[in-house]
Amino acid sequence: MNKVILSGNLTRDPEVRYTQSGMAYARMGIAVNRPYSSKNNTDGQPTVDFFNLTSWGKTAEFCGRYLKKGSRVLVEGRIQNDNYEDKNGVKHYSVNINVDNIEFAGKKDSDGGDNSGNGGNNYGNGGGNYGNNSGSNYNDNSDDVDVPF
């Protein structure tokens, strides 16, 4: 089984692009605190791990539209190793998280703006209701000037 769940803050704005066939994908990064420090870290501060995220389809479009650097999110996905050898014969290794589901995990800004979303709705390829209001409290009021949150 290959499954990972991460909670953290986005380190950069989602960058949405499209494949030649028109499928949307978004790349972003997440910083995740590791609460227990290693024995090499004597100051007691949490260690931060950084991961690259890739989302696809409607999830990618949602990320590009509603998430930004600093948004607190809960991510469910799969780990993928990307290994390649460059033209100089040097091997490169990287780890990427393919996002299946993403949820807002933050609070609203004190100035009335919404820092990270509408409170925990689940928007993902694996069961979210993005773009379909049946059974969801998601409502796209992008034309409304006076939003109540």
mmCIF file of C-alpha atoms in Angstrom:
data_model
loop_
_atom_site.group_PDB
_atom_site.id
_atom_site.type_symbol
_atom_site.label_atom_id
_atom_site.label_comp_id
_atom_site.label_asym_id
_atom_site.label_seq_id
_atom_site.Cartn_x
_atom_site.Cartn_y
_atom_site.Cartn_z
ATOM 1 C CA MET A 1 0.000 0.000 0.000
ATOM 2 C CA ASN A 2 1.343 3.440 -0.922
ATOM 3 C CA LYS A 3 -0.502 6.162 0.993
ATOM 4 C CA VAL A 4 0.658 9.327 2.697
ATOM 5 C CA ILE A 5 -1.196 11.986 4.699
ATOM 6 C CA LEU A 6 0.512 15.325 5.315
ATOM 7 C CA SER A 7 -0.563 18.442 7.160
ATOM 8 C CA GLY A 8 1.334 21.654 6.583
ATOM 9 C CA ASN A 9 1.585 24.996 4.823
ATOM 10 C CA LEU A 10 2.116 25.566 1.120
ATOM 11 C CA THR A 11 5.585 26.933 0.395
ATOM 12 C CA ARG A 12 4.652 28.431 -2.963
ATOM 13 C CA ASP A 13 1.571 29.295 -4.989
ATOM 14 C CA PRO A 14 0.189 26.384 -7.020
ATOM 15 C CA GLU A 15 1.398 26.571 -10.614
ATOM 16 C CA VAL A 16 -1.315 25.236 -12.932
ATOM 17 C CA ARG A 17 -0.410 23.949 -16.382
ATOM 18 C CA TYR A 18 -2.075 21.721 -18.957
ATOM 19 C CA THR A 19 -0.897 18.609 -20.750
ATOM 20 C CA GLN A 20 -1.147 18.386 -24.556
ATOM 21 C CA SER A 21 -4.416 16.500 -24.112
ATOM 22 C CA GLY A 22 -5.859 19.349 -21.991
ATOM 23 C CA MET A 23 -5.556 17.722 -18.542
ATOM 24 C CA ALA A 24 -4.796 20.270 -15.807
ATOM 25 C CA TYR A 25 -2.016 19.658 -13.322
ATOM 26 C CA ALA A 26 -0.725 21.832 -10.499
ATOM 27 C CA ARG A 27 2.650 21.780 -8.811
ATOM 28 C CA MET A 28 3.251 23.225 -5.377
ATOM 29 C CA GLY A 29 5.286 22.591 -2.257
ATOM 30 C CA ILE A 30 4.391 21.869 1.354
ATOM 31 C CA ALA A 31 6.322 22.359 4.596
ATOM 32 C CA VAL A 32 5.520 19.857 7.348
ATOM 33 C CA ASN A 33 6.706 20.246 10.956
ATOM 34 C CA ARG A 34 8.286 17.232 12.596
ATOM 35 C CA PRO A 35 7.538 17.836 16.309
ATOM 36 C CA TYR A 36 10.330 15.763 17.820
ATOM 37 C CA SER A 37 13.820 16.982 17.174
ATOM 38 C CA SER A 38 16.678 14.624 16.482
ATOM 39 C CA LYS A 39 19.508 14.198 18.948
ATOM 40 C CA ASN A 40 21.580 16.486 16.697
ATOM 41 C CA ASN A 41 19.022 19.291 17.184
ATOM 42 C CA THR A 42 19.655 20.403 20.761
ATOM 43 C CA ASP A 43 17.622 23.625 20.732
ATOM 44 C CA GLY A 44 14.281 21.757 20.871
ATOM 45 C CA GLN A 45 12.846 23.487 17.788
ATOM 46 C CA PRO A 46 10.732 21.420 15.404
ATOM 47 C CA THR A 47 12.387 20.226 12.228
ATOM 48 C CA VAL A 48 10.656 21.048 8.954
ATOM 49 C CA ASP A 49 10.399 18.636 6.023
ATOM 50 C CA PHE A 50 9.641 19.923 2.530
ATOM 51 C CA PHE A 51 7.765 17.930 -0.118
ATOM 52 C CA ASN A 52 6.787 18.577 -3.730
ATOM 53 C CA LEU A 53 3.107 18.041 -4.544
ATOM 54 C CA THR A 54 1.391 17.395 -7.878
ATOM 55 C CA SER A 55 -2.391 17.393 -8.287
ATOM 56 C CA TRP A 56 -4.371 16.542 -11.424
ATOM 57 C CA GLY A 57 -7.687 17.388 -13.087
ATOM 58 C CA LYS A 58 -10.318 19.313 -11.161
ATOM 59 C CA THR A 59 -8.214 19.064 -8.013
ATOM 60 C CA ALA A 60 -5.424 20.948 -9.820
ATOM 61 C CA GLU A 61 -7.832 23.631 -11.047
ATOM 62 C CA PHE A 62 -9.215 23.997 -7.516
ATOM 63 C CA CYS A 63 -5.703 24.345 -6.062
ATOM 64 C CA GLY A 64 -4.797 27.015 -8.588
ATOM 65 C CA ARG A 65 -7.970 28.965 -7.931
ATOM 66 C CA TYR A 66 -8.279 28.821 -4.138
ATOM 67 C CA LEU A 67 -4.902 28.004 -2.604
ATOM 68 C CA LYS A 68 -1.878 30.249 -2.193
ATOM 69 C CA LYS A 69 1.495 30.292 -0.515
ATOM 70 C CA GLY A 70 0.979 29.900 3.232
ATOM 71 C CA SER A 71 -2.386 28.103 2.992
ATOM 72 C CA ARG A 72 -2.699 25.413 5.651
ATOM 73 C CA VAL A 73 -3.804 22.148 4.034
ATOM 74 C CA LEU A 74 -4.286 18.470 4.722
ATOM 75 C CA VAL A 75 -3.114 16.328 1.806
ATOM 76 C CA GLU A 76 -3.799 12.679 1.052
ATOM 77 C CA GLY A 77 -1.813 11.082 -1.723
ATOM 78 C CA ARG A 78 0.805 8.641 -2.956
ATOM 79 C CA ILE A 79 4.601 8.799 -2.853
ATOM 80 C CA GLN A 80 6.392 8.576 -6.184
ATOM 81 C CA ASN A 81 10.164 8.369 -6.651
ATOM 82 C CA ASP A 82 11.505 10.170 -9.702
ATOM 83 C CA ASN A 83 15.007 9.047 -10.639
ATOM 84 C CA TYR A 84 16.904 10.033 -13.754
ATOM 85 C CA GLU A 85 20.405 10.401 -15.107
ATOM 86 C CA ASP A 86 21.390 13.712 -16.688
ATOM 87 C CA LYS A 87 23.536 14.167 -19.810
ATOM 88 C CA ASN A 88 26.696 14.231 -17.657
ATOM 89 C CA GLY A 89 25.910 10.819 -16.193
ATOM 90 C CA VAL A 90 24.920 12.191 -12.763
ATOM 91 C CA LYS A 91 21.995 10.402 -11.122
ATOM 92 C CA HIS A 92 19.260 12.579 -9.614
ATOM 93 C CA TYR A 93 16.696 11.392 -7.093
ATOM 94 C CA SER A 94 13.551 13.158 -5.989
ATOM 95 C CA VAL A 95 10.366 12.325 -4.143
ATOM 96 C CA ASN A 96 7.000 13.672 -5.244
ATOM 97 C CA ILE A 97 3.582 13.357 -3.606
ATOM 98 C CA ASN A 98 0.744 12.766 -6.100
ATOM 99 C CA VAL A 99 -2.293 14.383 -4.480
ATOM 100 C CA ASP A 100 -5.511 12.374 -4.381
ATOM 101 C CA ASN A 101 -7.431 14.636 -1.973
ATOM 102 C CA ILE A 102 -6.761 18.017 -0.433
ATOM 103 C CA GLU A 103 -8.603 19.778 2.402
ATOM 104 C CA PHE A 104 -8.375 23.222 3.924
ATOM 105 C CA ALA A 105 -6.962 23.040 7.421
ATOM 106 C CA GLY A 106 -6.548 26.722 8.286
ATOM 107 C CA LYS A 107 -8.563 29.479 9.818
ATOM 108 C CA LYS A 108 -9.908 32.655 8.325
ATOM 109 C CA ASP A 109 -7.774 35.793 8.410
ATOM 110 C CA SER A 110 -8.619 38.304 11.140
ATOM 111 C CA ASP A 111 -9.278 40.957 8.461
ATOM 112 C CA GLY A 112 -12.287 39.001 7.217
ATOM 113 C CA GLY A 113 -10.542 37.440 4.234
ATOM 114 C CA ASP A 114 -10.390 33.710 3.874
ATOM 115 C CA ASN A 115 -6.815 32.546 4.429
ATOM 116 C CA SER A 116 -7.238 28.993 3.288
ATOM 117 C CA GLY A 117 -10.750 28.123 2.289
ATOM 118 C CA ASN A 118 -14.141 27.348 3.689
ATOM 119 C CA GLY A 119 -13.366 25.101 6.620
ATOM 120 C CA GLY A 120 -12.385 21.580 5.683
ATOM 121 C CA ASN A 121 -14.224 20.755 2.495
ATOM 122 C CA ASN A 122 -12.651 17.888 0.612
ATOM 123 C CA TYR A 123 -11.783 18.514 -3.027
ATOM 124 C CA GLY A 124 -10.083 15.626 -4.719
ATOM 125 C CA ASN A 125 -10.281 13.018 -7.407
ATOM 126 C CA GLY A 126 -11.140 10.365 -4.847
ATOM 127 C CA GLY A 127 -14.560 11.480 -3.683
ATOM 128 C CA GLY A 128 -14.765 15.248 -3.538
ATOM 129 C CA ASN A 129 -17.685 17.132 -5.022
ATOM 130 C CA TYR A 130 -15.805 19.987 -6.672
ATOM 131 C CA GLY A 131 -17.871 21.467 -9.469
ATOM 132 C CA ASN A 132 -20.986 19.547 -8.454
ATOM 133 C CA ASN A 133 -23.040 20.994 -5.610
ATOM 134 C CA SER A 134 -24.976 17.801 -4.956
ATOM 135 C CA GLY A 135 -24.175 16.728 -1.418
ATOM 136 C CA SER A 136 -21.652 19.484 -0.826
ATOM 137 C CA ASN A 137 -21.802 22.850 0.868
ATOM 138 C CA TYR A 138 -19.453 24.264 -1.780
ATOM 139 C CA ASN A 139 -20.940 27.242 -3.572
ATOM 140 C CA ASP A 140 -18.998 29.240 -6.140
ATOM 141 C CA ASN A 141 -19.894 32.851 -5.419
ATOM 142 C CA SER A 142 -17.020 34.273 -7.448
ATOM 143 C CA ASP A 143 -19.274 37.024 -8.859
ATOM 144 C CA ASP A 144 -20.531 38.093 -5.431
ATOM 145 C CA VAL A 145 -18.899 41.208 -4.020
ATOM 146 C CA ASP A 146 -20.214 40.809 -0.461
ATOM 147 C CA VAL A 147 -19.224 37.310 0.661
ATOM 148 C CA PRO A 148 -20.350 36.482 4.235
ATOM 149 C CA PHE A 149 -17.012 35.048 5.414
#
